[in-house]
GROMACS .gro file of C-alpha atoms in nm:
model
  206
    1UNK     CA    1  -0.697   0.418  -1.548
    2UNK     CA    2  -0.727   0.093  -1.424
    3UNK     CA    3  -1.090  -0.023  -1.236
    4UNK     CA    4  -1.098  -0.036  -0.862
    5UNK     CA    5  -1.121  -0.459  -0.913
    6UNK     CA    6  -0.843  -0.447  -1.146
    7UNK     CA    7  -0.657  -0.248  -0.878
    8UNK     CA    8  -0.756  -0.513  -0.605
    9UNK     CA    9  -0.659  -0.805  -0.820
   10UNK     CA   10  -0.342  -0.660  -0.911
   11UNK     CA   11  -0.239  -0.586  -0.557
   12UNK     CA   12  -0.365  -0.965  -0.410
   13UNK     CA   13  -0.205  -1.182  -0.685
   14UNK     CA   14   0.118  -0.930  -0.633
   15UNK     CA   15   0.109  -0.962  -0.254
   16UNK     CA   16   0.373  -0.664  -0.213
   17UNK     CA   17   0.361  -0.303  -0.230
   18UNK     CA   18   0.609  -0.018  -0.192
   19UNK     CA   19   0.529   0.234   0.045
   20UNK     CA   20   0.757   0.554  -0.153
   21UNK     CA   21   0.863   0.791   0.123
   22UNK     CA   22   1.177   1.066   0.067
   23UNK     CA   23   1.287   1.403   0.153
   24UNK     CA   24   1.276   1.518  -0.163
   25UNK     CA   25   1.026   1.451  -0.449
   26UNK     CA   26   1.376   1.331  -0.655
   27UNK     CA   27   1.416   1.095  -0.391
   28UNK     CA   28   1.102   0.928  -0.354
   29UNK     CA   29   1.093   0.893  -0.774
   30UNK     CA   30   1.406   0.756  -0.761
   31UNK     CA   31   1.255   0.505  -0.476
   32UNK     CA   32   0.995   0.446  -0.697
   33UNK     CA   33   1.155   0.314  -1.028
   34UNK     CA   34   1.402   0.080  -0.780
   35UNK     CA   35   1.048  -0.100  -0.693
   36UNK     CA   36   0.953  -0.128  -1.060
   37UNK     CA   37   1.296  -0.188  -1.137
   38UNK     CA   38   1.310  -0.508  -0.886
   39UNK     CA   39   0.957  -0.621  -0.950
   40UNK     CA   40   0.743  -0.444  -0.695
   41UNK     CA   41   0.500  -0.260  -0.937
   42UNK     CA   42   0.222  -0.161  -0.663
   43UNK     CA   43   0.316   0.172  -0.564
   44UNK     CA   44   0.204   0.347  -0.280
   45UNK     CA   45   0.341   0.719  -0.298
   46UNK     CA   46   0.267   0.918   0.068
   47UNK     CA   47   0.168   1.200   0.107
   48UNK     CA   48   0.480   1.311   0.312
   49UNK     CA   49   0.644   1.330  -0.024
   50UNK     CA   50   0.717   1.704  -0.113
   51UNK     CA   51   0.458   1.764  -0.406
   52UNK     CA   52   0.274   1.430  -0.379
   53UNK     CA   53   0.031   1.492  -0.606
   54UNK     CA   54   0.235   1.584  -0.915
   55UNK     CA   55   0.439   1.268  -0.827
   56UNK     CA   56   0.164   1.053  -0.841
   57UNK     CA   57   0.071   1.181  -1.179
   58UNK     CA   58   0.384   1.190  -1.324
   59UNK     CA   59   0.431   0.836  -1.236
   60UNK     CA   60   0.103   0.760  -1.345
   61UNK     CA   61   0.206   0.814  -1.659
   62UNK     CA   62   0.513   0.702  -1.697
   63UNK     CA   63   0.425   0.342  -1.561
   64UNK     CA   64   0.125   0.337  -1.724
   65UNK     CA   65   0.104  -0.023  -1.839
   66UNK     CA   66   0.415  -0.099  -1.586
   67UNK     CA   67   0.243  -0.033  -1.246
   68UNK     CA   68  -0.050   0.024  -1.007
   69UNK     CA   69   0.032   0.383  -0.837
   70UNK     CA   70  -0.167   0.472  -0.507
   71UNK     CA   71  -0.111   0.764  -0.257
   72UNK     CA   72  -0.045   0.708   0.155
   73UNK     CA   73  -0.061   0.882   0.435
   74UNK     CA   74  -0.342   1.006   0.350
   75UNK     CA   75  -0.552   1.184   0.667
   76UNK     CA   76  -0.877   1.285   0.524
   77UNK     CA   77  -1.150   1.366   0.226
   78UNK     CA   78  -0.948   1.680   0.054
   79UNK     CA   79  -0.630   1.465   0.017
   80UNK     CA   80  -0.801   1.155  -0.079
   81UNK     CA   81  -1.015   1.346  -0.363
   82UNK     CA   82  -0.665   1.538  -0.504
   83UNK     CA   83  -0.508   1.229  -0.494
   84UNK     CA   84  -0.767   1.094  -0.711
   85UNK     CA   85  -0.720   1.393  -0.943
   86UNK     CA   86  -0.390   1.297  -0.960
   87UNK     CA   87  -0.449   0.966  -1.096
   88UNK     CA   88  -0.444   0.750  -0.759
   89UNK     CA   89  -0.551   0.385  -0.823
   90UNK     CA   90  -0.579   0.369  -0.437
   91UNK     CA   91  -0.575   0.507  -0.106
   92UNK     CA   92  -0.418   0.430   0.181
   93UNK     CA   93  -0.397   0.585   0.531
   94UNK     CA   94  -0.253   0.538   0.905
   95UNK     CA   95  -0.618   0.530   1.053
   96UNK     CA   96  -0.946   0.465   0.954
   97UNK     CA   97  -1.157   0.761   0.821
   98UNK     CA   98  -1.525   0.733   0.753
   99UNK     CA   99  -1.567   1.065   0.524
  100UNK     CA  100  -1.243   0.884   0.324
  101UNK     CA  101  -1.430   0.554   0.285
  102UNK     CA  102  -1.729   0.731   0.126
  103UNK     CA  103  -1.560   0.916  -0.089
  104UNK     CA  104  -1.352   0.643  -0.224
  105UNK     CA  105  -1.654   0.457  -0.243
  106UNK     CA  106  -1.804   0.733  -0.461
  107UNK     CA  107  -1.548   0.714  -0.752
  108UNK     CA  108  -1.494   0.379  -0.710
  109UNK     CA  109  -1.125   0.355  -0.577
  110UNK     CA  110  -1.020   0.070  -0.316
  111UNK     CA  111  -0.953   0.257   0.070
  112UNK     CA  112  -0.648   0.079   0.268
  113UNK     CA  113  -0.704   0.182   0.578
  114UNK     CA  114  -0.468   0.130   0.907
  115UNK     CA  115  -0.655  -0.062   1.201
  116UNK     CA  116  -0.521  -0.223   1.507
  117UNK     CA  117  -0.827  -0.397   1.628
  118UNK     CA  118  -1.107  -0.586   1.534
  119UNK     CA  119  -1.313  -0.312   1.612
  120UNK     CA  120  -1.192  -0.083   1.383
  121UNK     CA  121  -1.140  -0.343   1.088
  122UNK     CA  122  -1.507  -0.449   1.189
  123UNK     CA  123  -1.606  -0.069   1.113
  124UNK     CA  124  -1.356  -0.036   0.813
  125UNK     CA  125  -1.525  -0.354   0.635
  126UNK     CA  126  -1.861  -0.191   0.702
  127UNK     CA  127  -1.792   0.088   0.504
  128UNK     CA  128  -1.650  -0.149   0.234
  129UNK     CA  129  -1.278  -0.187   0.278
  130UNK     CA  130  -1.154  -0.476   0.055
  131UNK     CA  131  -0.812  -0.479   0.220
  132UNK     CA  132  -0.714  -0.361   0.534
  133UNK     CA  133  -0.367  -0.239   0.661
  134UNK     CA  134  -0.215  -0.356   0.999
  135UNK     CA  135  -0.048  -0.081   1.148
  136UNK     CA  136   0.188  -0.071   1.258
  137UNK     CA  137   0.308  -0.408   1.196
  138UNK     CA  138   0.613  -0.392   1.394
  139UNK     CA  139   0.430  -0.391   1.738
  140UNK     CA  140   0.280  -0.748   1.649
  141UNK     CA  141   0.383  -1.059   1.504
  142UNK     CA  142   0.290  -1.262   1.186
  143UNK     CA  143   0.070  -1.456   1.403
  144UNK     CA  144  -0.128  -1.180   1.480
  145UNK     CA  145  -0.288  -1.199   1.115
  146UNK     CA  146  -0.391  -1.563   1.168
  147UNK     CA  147  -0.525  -1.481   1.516
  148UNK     CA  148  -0.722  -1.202   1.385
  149UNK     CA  149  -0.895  -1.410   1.083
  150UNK     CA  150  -1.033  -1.647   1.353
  151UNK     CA  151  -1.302  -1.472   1.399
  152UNK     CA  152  -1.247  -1.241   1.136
  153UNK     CA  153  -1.215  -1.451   0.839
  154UNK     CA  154  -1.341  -1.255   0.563
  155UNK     CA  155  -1.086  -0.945   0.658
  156UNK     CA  156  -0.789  -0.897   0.392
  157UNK     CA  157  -0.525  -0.806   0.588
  158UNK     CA  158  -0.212  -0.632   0.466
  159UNK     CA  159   0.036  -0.587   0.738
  160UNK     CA  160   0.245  -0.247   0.699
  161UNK     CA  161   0.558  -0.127   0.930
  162UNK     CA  162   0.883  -0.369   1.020
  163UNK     CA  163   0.754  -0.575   0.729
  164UNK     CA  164   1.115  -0.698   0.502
  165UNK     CA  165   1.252  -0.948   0.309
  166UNK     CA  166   1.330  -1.172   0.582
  167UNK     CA  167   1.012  -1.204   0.748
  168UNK     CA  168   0.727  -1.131   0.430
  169UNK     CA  169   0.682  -1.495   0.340
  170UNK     CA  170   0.621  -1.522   0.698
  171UNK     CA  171   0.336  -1.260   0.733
  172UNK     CA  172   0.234  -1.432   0.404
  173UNK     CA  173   0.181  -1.771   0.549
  174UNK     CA  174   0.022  -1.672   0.858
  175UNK     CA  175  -0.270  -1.535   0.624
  176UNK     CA  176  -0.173  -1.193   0.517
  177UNK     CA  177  -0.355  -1.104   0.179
  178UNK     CA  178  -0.039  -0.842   0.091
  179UNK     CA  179   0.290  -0.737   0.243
  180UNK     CA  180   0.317  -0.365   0.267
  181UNK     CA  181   0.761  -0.264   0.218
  182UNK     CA  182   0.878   0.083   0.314
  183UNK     CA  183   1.198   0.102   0.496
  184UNK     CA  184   1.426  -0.159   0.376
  185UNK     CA  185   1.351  -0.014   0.026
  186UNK     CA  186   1.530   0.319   0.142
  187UNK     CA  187   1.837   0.291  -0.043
  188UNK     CA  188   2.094   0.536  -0.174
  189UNK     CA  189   2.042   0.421  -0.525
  190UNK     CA  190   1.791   0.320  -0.773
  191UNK     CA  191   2.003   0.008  -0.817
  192UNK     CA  192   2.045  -0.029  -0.459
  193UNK     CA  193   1.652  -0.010  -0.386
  194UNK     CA  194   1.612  -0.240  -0.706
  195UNK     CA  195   1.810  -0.555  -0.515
  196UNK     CA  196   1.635  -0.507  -0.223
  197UNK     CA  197   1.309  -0.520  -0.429
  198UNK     CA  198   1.423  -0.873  -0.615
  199UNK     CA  199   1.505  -1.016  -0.283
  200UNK     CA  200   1.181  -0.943  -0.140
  201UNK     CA  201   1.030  -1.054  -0.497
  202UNK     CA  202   1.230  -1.352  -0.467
  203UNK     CA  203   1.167  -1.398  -0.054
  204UNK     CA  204   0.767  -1.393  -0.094
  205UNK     CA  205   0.773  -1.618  -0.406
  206UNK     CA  206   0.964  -1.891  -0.212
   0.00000   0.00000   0.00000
């Protein structure tokens, strides 16, 4: 199990991570070795996913020395600490969550939560957020990241939502700490979702 600054050094000198969503549990695995397949090895499995949990362990183990797996969507305490169970290096949700952020705090696991203002990333970095998700993403532009570290310098900022391989260098160079990829890594095969992952690679490396 890797240590929650191992984890957070991992995911900045990375700068991308997979958000793994499917219909089935098959489907989201599947999404999940395209991404390490392609180069994105920061996975963030939600909790949408049919039998999360067991996902998240089983790729635990099988990337084991290949990848950084996390859980998303996560909504409150219970999930976060099952997900932990599971083997979660992380936890990420849509909204901020104080009982969430103390518990991760507890055993030591970096919280990603979503915020959309500077109060709420304010509050998130009070209860010791490292990195902090923008969501969604897709209502705002990259510039929003450099207008928010004005006076919010210290913030990490990971935008998440309408985030691709067209635009992440952009997000990137505006002063996002990490890209967060989801949709445009939904792809009908695990070669399929493996090119998109290289391009995006490729894109933020650029």
């Amino acid at each position: 199990m890797t240590t929650k600054l191992e984890t957070l050094q991992a995911l900045l000198e990375q700068k991308v991570v997979a958000v793994v969503r499917g219909k089935t549990t098959e489907e989201a695995e599947m999404i999940a070795q395209g991404s390490v397949d392609g180069g994105i090895t920061i996975l963030e499995i939600t909790y949408t996913v049919p039998d999360a949990s067991a996902l998240i362990q089983k790729l635990s183990a099988t990337f084991e020395n290949q990848a950084v797996i996390g859980a998303g969507t996560v909504l409150d305490e219970v999930t976060a600490r099952l997900a932990i169970l599971a083997g979660a290096a992380f936890i990420v949700s849509p909204s901020f969550n104080r009982e969430v952020a103390i518990l991760c705090n507890r055993y030591r696991i970096p919280y990603l939560p979503g915020c959309y203002t500077a109060a709420e990333m304010i509050e998130a970095l009070e209860y010791g957020s490292d990195v902090i998700k923008v969501f969604p993403g897709n209502t705002v532009s990259p510039s929003f990241i450099s207008g928010m570290k004005g006076p919010l310098p210290q913030a990490q900022l990971m935008p998440s939502g309408g985030v691709n391989a067209e635009n992440a260098k952009e997000w990137l160079d505006k002063g996002a700490a990490a890209i967060s990829i989801g949709s445009s890594l939904y792809q009908s095969t695990r070669d399929k979702v493996a090119e998109e992952a290289r391009r995006v690679v490729k894109n933020i490396q650029m």
